[in-house]
Amino acid sequence: MRRLPNFVQGLLALFLLLGSAVSAFAQDGGYHLDSMDRLRVRVAEWQSAEGAVRQWPMISGDYLVGPSGDISMPFVGVLTVRGKTTAEVAVAIGDRLQQKLGLPDKPDASVEVAEFRPIFIAGDVETPGKYPYDPGLTVLKAMSLAGGLRHSTGEGAPRDFISAQGNYGMLVIQHNGLLARRARLIAEAGGKTEIDFPEELKKTDNGRKLIADETALMAARQKRLRIQLSNLDDLKKLLQAEIESLQQKIVTQNRQLELAKKELAGINDLADKGLVVNQRILSIERTNAELQGKILDMETASLRAKQDIAKANQDENSLQNDRATEIAQDRQQTESDLRVLEEKMAMYSGLMSEALSRAPAAASVASAGTKPVVHFVIVRTAGGKASEIAAQESTAVLPGDVVKVDVEAPGATN
């Protein structure tokens, strides 16, 4: 195949990078396609005769992998993609187009995963069913998509209690994060160097970590602001020095202009007596004009430097005002988020109390510190065979997985 010029290769690479962003999970060569994956295909061709890149809009587009593991594309036909990576499919598309259409140069194809095949959540969750997959999905995140553990009544009160307790615990962590953030914003708004954190945050490891993180964040933000203001101050000093230098030069030029004018006046007297030729007068007048032009240029440069100083002052004020506005908006949003979280915490606290009131066993469980046991199993299909994998909350979920959730009451036999 004829080698493309370097600039054309750059154009093709830029074209193939356009479109929706795709996660690194789908690009690292480790993800293998299967039914219900949606692919985004883009094709471009370098035309040697015209020396230009041509896009193929009739072929480019989104394609759903069917139950048989194939996609059907114009000019390409049916192409099996199951078990292949996106890079392998891209090569296959380019080869098929070159062969079928008899092209001298193989078209360049880009294949991305526009939408992963869905996952399925079953068992003791509020809303079992099919859910879209997002990279980085874990069992805990998948369970939250399904509404958390199922709410039940009667003898299932311990299960209700642990569900509400778990949700309440997650809200407490978020609440502590917002408390630390609010404390930092209050300190920034007041121009303080120290943050007054709530005492409750100092009693736990998570709280102390939040304190350290927010303290480091405030220090970094203050350092950045100081550097920006210092740069503007240095710029103003430089411009002021330039103005002073120009003023000195203007004074010197004015002195030279006065001397030239006096010389011209004396020569004019001699010219009236016929003792000086007109060429000498014209030379001195030209010198006067040049000196006046230089003085005007210096005054213009001085004025421009003064305008730059005014602009630097305006930028300094804008920088500080924008910082104050940002802090005020962040604090307002934080206060709003705190109110919402506190309402949710109150709701889950009520649910725990309601679960305890419905079943004395739940109260015994709570006082004894025992909890219902939650079992997670992932059913994963590979090579046409399904297998069950014991999982934890942090276990990664892959596209097409079935997550089964089972809650075992405390003291029950598994």
PDB file of N, CA and C in Angstrom, residues 62-115:
ATOM      1  N   ASP A  62     -23.827   4.141  14.212  1.00  0.00           N
ATOM      2  CA  ASP A  62     -23.920   3.216  15.334  1.00  0.00           C
ATOM      3  C   ASP A  62     -24.527   1.891  14.872  1.00  0.00           C
ATOM      4  N   TYR A  63     -23.974   0.780  15.379  1.00  0.00           N
ATOM      5  CA  TYR A  63     -24.446  -0.550  15.001  1.00  0.00           C
ATOM      6  C   TYR A  63     -24.604  -1.398  16.263  1.00  0.00           C
ATOM      7  N   LEU A  64     -25.746  -2.059  16.376  1.00  0.00           N
ATOM      8  CA  LEU A  64     -26.023  -2.922  17.520  1.00  0.00           C
ATOM      9  C   LEU A  64     -25.601  -4.352  17.187  1.00  0.00           C
ATOM     10  N   VAL A  65     -24.836  -4.951  18.090  1.00  0.00           N
ATOM     11  CA  VAL A  65     -24.423  -6.347  17.900  1.00  0.00           C
ATOM     12  C   VAL A  65     -25.636  -7.238  18.165  1.00  0.00           C
ATOM     13  N   GLY A  66     -26.029  -8.006  17.176  1.00  0.00           N
ATOM     14  CA  GLY A  66     -27.225  -8.828  17.274  1.00  0.00           C
ATOM     15  C   GLY A  66     -27.027 -10.090  18.096  1.00  0.00           C
ATOM     16  N   PRO A  67     -28.104 -10.861  18.270  1.00  0.00           N
ATOM     17  CA  PRO A  67     -28.029 -12.102  19.077  1.00  0.00           C
ATOM     18  C   PRO A  67     -26.996 -13.085  18.558  1.00  0.00           C
ATOM     19  N   SER A  68     -26.750 -13.074  17.252  1.00  0.00           N
ATOM     20  CA  SER A  68     -25.764 -13.993  16.681  1.00  0.00           C
ATOM     21  C   SER A  68     -24.333 -13.482  16.788  1.00  0.00           C
ATOM     22  N   GLY A  69     -24.168 -12.279  17.369  1.00  0.00           N
ATOM     23  CA  GLY A  69     -22.826 -11.711  17.520  1.00  0.00           C
ATOM     24  C   GLY A  69     -22.321 -11.027  16.281  1.00  0.00           C
ATOM     25  N   ASP A  70     -23.242 -10.623  15.368  1.00  0.00           N
ATOM     26  CA  ASP A  70     -22.849  -9.990  14.113  1.00  0.00           C
ATOM     27  C   ASP A  70     -23.379  -8.567  14.040  1.00  0.00           C
ATOM     28  N   ILE A  71     -22.764  -7.785  13.154  1.00  0.00           N
ATOM     29  CA  ILE A  71     -23.296  -6.496  12.742  1.00  0.00           C
ATOM     30  C   ILE A  71     -23.402  -6.506  11.222  1.00  0.00           C
ATOM     31  N   SER A  72     -24.336  -5.728  10.697  1.00  0.00           N
ATOM     32  CA  SER A  72     -24.519  -5.653   9.246  1.00  0.00           C
ATOM     33  C   SER A  72     -24.296  -4.218   8.814  1.00  0.00           C
ATOM     34  N   MET A  73     -23.324  -4.031   7.861  1.00  0.00           N
ATOM     35  CA  MET A  73     -22.957  -2.698   7.426  1.00  0.00           C
ATOM     36  C   MET A  73     -23.038  -2.612   5.906  1.00  0.00           C
ATOM     37  N   PRO A  74     -23.391  -1.427   5.382  1.00  0.00           N
ATOM     38  CA  PRO A  74     -23.378  -1.247   3.929  1.00  0.00           C
ATOM     39  C   PRO A  74     -21.976  -1.511   3.363  1.00  0.00           C
ATOM     40  N   PHE A  75     -21.926  -2.183   2.214  1.00  0.00           N
ATOM     41  CA  PHE A  75     -20.691  -2.514   1.497  1.00  0.00           C
ATOM     42  C   PHE A  75     -19.842  -3.554   2.236  1.00  0.00           C
ATOM     43  N   VAL A  76     -19.976  -3.627   3.552  1.00  0.00           N
ATOM     44  CA  VAL A  76     -19.204  -4.596   4.319  1.00  0.00           C
ATOM     45  C   VAL A  76     -19.961  -5.906   4.437  1.00  0.00           C
ATOM     46  N   GLY A  77     -21.286  -5.803   4.611  1.00  0.00           N
ATOM     47  CA  GLY A  77     -22.103  -6.987   4.781  1.00  0.00           C
ATOM     48  C   GLY A  77     -22.135  -7.408   6.235  1.00  0.00           C
ATOM     49  N   VAL A  78     -22.401  -8.670   6.470  1.00  0.00           N
ATOM     50  CA  VAL A  78     -22.472  -9.209   7.824  1.00  0.00           C
ATOM     51  C   VAL A  78     -21.057  -9.496   8.319  1.00  0.00           C
ATOM     52  N   LEU A  79     -20.752  -8.951   9.494  1.00  0.00           N
ATOM     53  CA  LEU A  79     -19.412  -9.089  10.055  1.00  0.00           C
ATOM     54  C   LEU A  79     -19.539  -9.623  11.477  1.00  0.00           C
ATOM     55  N   THR A  80     -18.881 -10.716  11.753  1.00  0.00           N
ATOM     56  CA  THR A  80     -18.912 -11.302  13.099  1.00  0.00           C
ATOM     57  C   THR A  80     -17.959 -10.540  14.010  1.00  0.00           C
ATOM     58  N   VAL A  81     -18.470 -10.037  15.120  1.00  0.00           N
ATOM     59  CA  VAL A  81     -17.652  -9.253  16.044  1.00  0.00           C
ATOM     60  C   VAL A  81     -17.591  -9.879  17.428  1.00  0.00           C
ATOM     61  N   ARG A  82     -18.408 -10.886  17.694  1.00  0.00           N
ATOM     62  CA  ARG A  82     -18.414 -11.496  19.034  1.00  0.00           C
ATOM     63  C   ARG A  82     -17.032 -12.057  19.370  1.00  0.00           C
ATOM     64  N   GLY A  83     -16.576 -11.721  20.569  1.00  0.00           N
ATOM     65  CA  GLY A  83     -15.275 -12.199  21.027  1.00  0.00           C
ATOM     66  C   GLY A  83     -14.095 -11.392  20.537  1.00  0.00           C
ATOM     67  N   LYS A  84     -14.353 -10.367  19.697  1.00  0.00           N
ATOM     68  CA  LYS A  84     -13.266  -9.539  19.173  1.00  0.00           C
ATOM     69  C   LYS A  84     -13.174  -8.231  19.935  1.00  0.00           C
ATOM     70  N   THR A  85     -12.017  -7.580  19.823  1.00  0.00           N
ATOM     71  CA  THR A  85     -11.846  -6.253  20.381  1.00  0.00           C
ATOM     72  C   THR A  85     -12.225  -5.211  19.341  1.00  0.00           C
ATOM     73  N   THR A  86     -12.382  -3.973  19.785  1.00  0.00           N
ATOM     74  CA  THR A  86     -12.726  -2.909  18.843  1.00  0.00           C
ATOM     75  C   THR A  86     -11.625  -2.707  17.804  1.00  0.00           C
ATOM     76  N   ALA A  87     -10.370  -2.868  18.212  1.00  0.00           N
ATOM     77  CA  ALA A  87      -9.260  -2.706  17.263  1.00  0.00           C
ATOM     78  C   ALA A  87      -9.319  -3.772  16.178  1.00  0.00           C
ATOM     79  N   GLU A  88      -9.637  -5.012  16.551  1.00  0.00           N
ATOM     80  CA  GLU A  88      -9.729  -6.090  15.564  1.00  0.00           C
ATOM     81  C   GLU A  88     -10.884  -5.860  14.594  1.00  0.00           C
ATOM     82  N   VAL A  89     -11.997  -5.337  15.108  1.00  0.00           N
ATOM     83  CA  VAL A  89     -13.137  -5.062  14.234  1.00  0.00           C
ATOM     84  C   VAL A  89     -12.798  -3.943  13.253  1.00  0.00           C
ATOM     85  N   ALA A  90     -12.064  -2.928  13.714  1.00  0.00           N
ATOM     86  CA  ALA A  90     -11.686  -1.822  12.841  1.00  0.00           C
ATOM     87  C   ALA A  90     -10.822  -2.319  11.683  1.00  0.00           C
ATOM     88  N   VAL A  91      -9.876  -3.192  11.979  1.00  0.00           N
ATOM     89  CA  VAL A  91      -9.019  -3.744  10.923  1.00  0.00           C
ATOM     90  C   VAL A  91      -9.853  -4.566   9.939  1.00  0.00           C
ATOM     91  N   ALA A  92     -10.781  -5.363  10.469  1.00  0.00           N
ATOM     92  CA  ALA A  92     -11.607  -6.199   9.606  1.00  0.00           C
ATOM     93  C   ALA A  92     -12.479  -5.355   8.672  1.00  0.00           C
ATOM     94  N   ILE A  93     -13.016  -4.244   9.163  1.00  0.00           N
ATOM     95  CA  ILE A  93     -13.845  -3.363   8.329  1.00  0.00           C
ATOM     96  C   ILE A  93     -13.009  -2.767   7.201  1.00  0.00           C
ATOM     97  N   GLY A  94     -11.807  -2.269   7.538  1.00  0.00           N
ATOM     98  CA  GLY A  94     -10.945  -1.696   6.509  1.00  0.00           C
ATOM     99  C   GLY A  94     -10.570  -2.714   5.449  1.00  0.00           C
ATOM    100  N   ASP A  95     -10.219  -3.924   5.873  1.00  0.00           N
ATOM    101  CA  ASP A  95      -9.850  -4.970   4.904  1.00  0.00           C
ATOM    102  C   ASP A  95     -11.036  -5.344   4.017  1.00  0.00           C
ATOM    103  N   ARG A  96     -12.226  -5.493   4.609  1.00  0.00           N
ATOM    104  CA  ARG A  96     -13.399  -5.898   3.843  1.00  0.00           C
ATOM    105  C   ARG A  96     -13.765  -4.830   2.808  1.00  0.00           C
ATOM    106  N   LEU A  97     -13.691  -3.549   3.177  1.00  0.00           N
ATOM    107  CA  LEU A  97     -14.015  -2.482   2.237  1.00  0.00           C
ATOM    108  C   LEU A  97     -13.023  -2.442   1.073  1.00  0.00           C
ATOM    109  N   GLN A  98     -11.746  -2.608   1.383  1.00  0.00           N
ATOM    110  CA  GLN A  98     -10.739  -2.571   0.311  1.00  0.00           C
ATOM    111  C   GLN A  98     -10.929  -3.730  -0.658  1.00  0.00           C
ATOM    112  N   GLN A  99     -11.251  -4.902  -0.120  1.00  0.00           N
ATOM    113  CA  GLN A  99     -11.426  -6.069  -0.982  1.00  0.00           C
ATOM    114  C   GLN A  99     -12.686  -5.945  -1.840  1.00  0.00           C
ATOM    115  N   LYS A 100     -13.807  -5.558  -1.228  1.00  0.00           N
ATOM    116  CA  LYS A 100     -15.071  -5.529  -1.949  1.00  0.00           C
ATOM    117  C   LYS A 100     -15.120  -4.422  -2.995  1.00  0.00           C
ATOM    118  N   LEU A 101     -14.540  -3.256  -2.664  1.00  0.00           N
ATOM    119  CA  LEU A 101     -14.628  -2.112  -3.569  1.00  0.00           C
ATOM    120  C   LEU A 101     -13.393  -1.962  -4.448  1.00  0.00           C
ATOM    121  N   GLY A 102     -12.379  -2.782  -4.261  1.00  0.00           N
ATOM    122  CA  GLY A 102     -11.176  -2.718  -5.078  1.00  0.00           C
ATOM    123  C   GLY A 102     -10.438  -1.406  -4.943  1.00  0.00           C
ATOM    124  N   LEU A 103     -10.312  -0.904  -3.714  1.00  0.00           N
ATOM    125  CA  LEU A 103      -9.674   0.387  -3.477  1.00  0.00           C
ATOM    126  C   LEU A 103      -8.160   0.232  -3.461  1.00  0.00           C
ATOM    127  N   PRO A 104      -7.431   1.211  -4.034  1.00  0.00           N
ATOM    128  CA  PRO A 104      -5.964   1.127  -3.992  1.00  0.00           C
ATOM    129  C   PRO A 104      -5.420   1.309  -2.578  1.00  0.00           C
ATOM    130  N   ASP A 105      -6.101   2.125  -1.774  1.00  0.00           N
ATOM    131  CA  ASP A 105      -5.674   2.368  -0.398  1.00  0.00           C
ATOM    132  C   ASP A 105      -6.754   1.864   0.547  1.00  0.00           C
ATOM    133  N   LYS A 106      -6.340   1.187   1.618  1.00  0.00           N
ATOM    134  CA  LYS A 106      -7.320   0.669   2.571  1.00  0.00           C
ATOM    135  C   LYS A 106      -7.904   1.807   3.393  1.00  0.00           C
ATOM    136  N   PRO A 107      -9.232   1.898   3.478  1.00  0.00           N
ATOM    137  CA  PRO A 107      -9.838   2.935   4.314  1.00  0.00           C
ATOM    138  C   PRO A 107      -9.458   2.732   5.784  1.00  0.00           C
ATOM    139  N   ASP A 108      -9.400   3.842   6.510  1.00  0.00           N
ATOM    140  CA  ASP A 108      -9.116   3.772   7.936  1.00  0.00           C
ATOM    141  C   ASP A 108     -10.438   3.764   8.696  1.00  0.00           C
ATOM    142  N   ALA A 109     -10.613   2.802   9.585  1.00  0.00           N
ATOM    143  CA  ALA A 109     -11.848   2.680  10.364  1.00  0.00           C
ATOM    144  C   ALA A 109     -11.538   2.855  11.842  1.00  0.00           C
ATOM    145  N   SER A 110     -12.462   3.492  12.532  1.00  0.00           N
ATOM    146  CA  SER A 110     -12.382   3.650  13.988  1.00  0.00           C
ATOM    147  C   SER A 110     -13.626   3.019  14.579  1.00  0.00           C
ATOM    148  N   VAL A 111     -13.446   2.142  15.559  1.00  0.00           N
ATOM    149  CA  VAL A 111     -14.574   1.468  16.202  1.00  0.00           C
ATOM    150  C   VAL A 111     -14.495   1.725  17.706  1.00  0.00           C
ATOM    151  N   GLU A 112     -15.569   2.246  18.262  1.00  0.00           N
ATOM    152  CA  GLU A 112     -15.646   2.528  19.688  1.00  0.00           C
ATOM    153  C   GLU A 112     -16.906   1.891  20.246  1.00  0.00           C
ATOM    154  N   VAL A 113     -16.887   1.613  21.540  1.00  0.00           N
ATOM    155  CA  VAL A 113     -18.090   1.106  22.195  1.00  0.00           C
ATOM    156  C   VAL A 113     -18.932   2.307  22.611  1.00  0.00           C
ATOM    157  N   ALA A 114     -20.021   2.538  21.892  1.00  0.00           N
ATOM    158  CA  ALA A 114     -20.909   3.651  22.218  1.00  0.00           C
ATOM    159  C   ALA A 114     -21.778   3.330  23.422  1.00  0.00           C
ATOM    160  N   GLU A 115     -22.128   2.054  23.564  1.00  0.00           N
ATOM    161  CA  GLU A 115     -22.977   1.644  24.688  1.00  0.00           C
ATOM    162  C   GLU A 115     -22.711   0.173  24.973  1.00  0.00           C
TER     163      GLU A 115
END
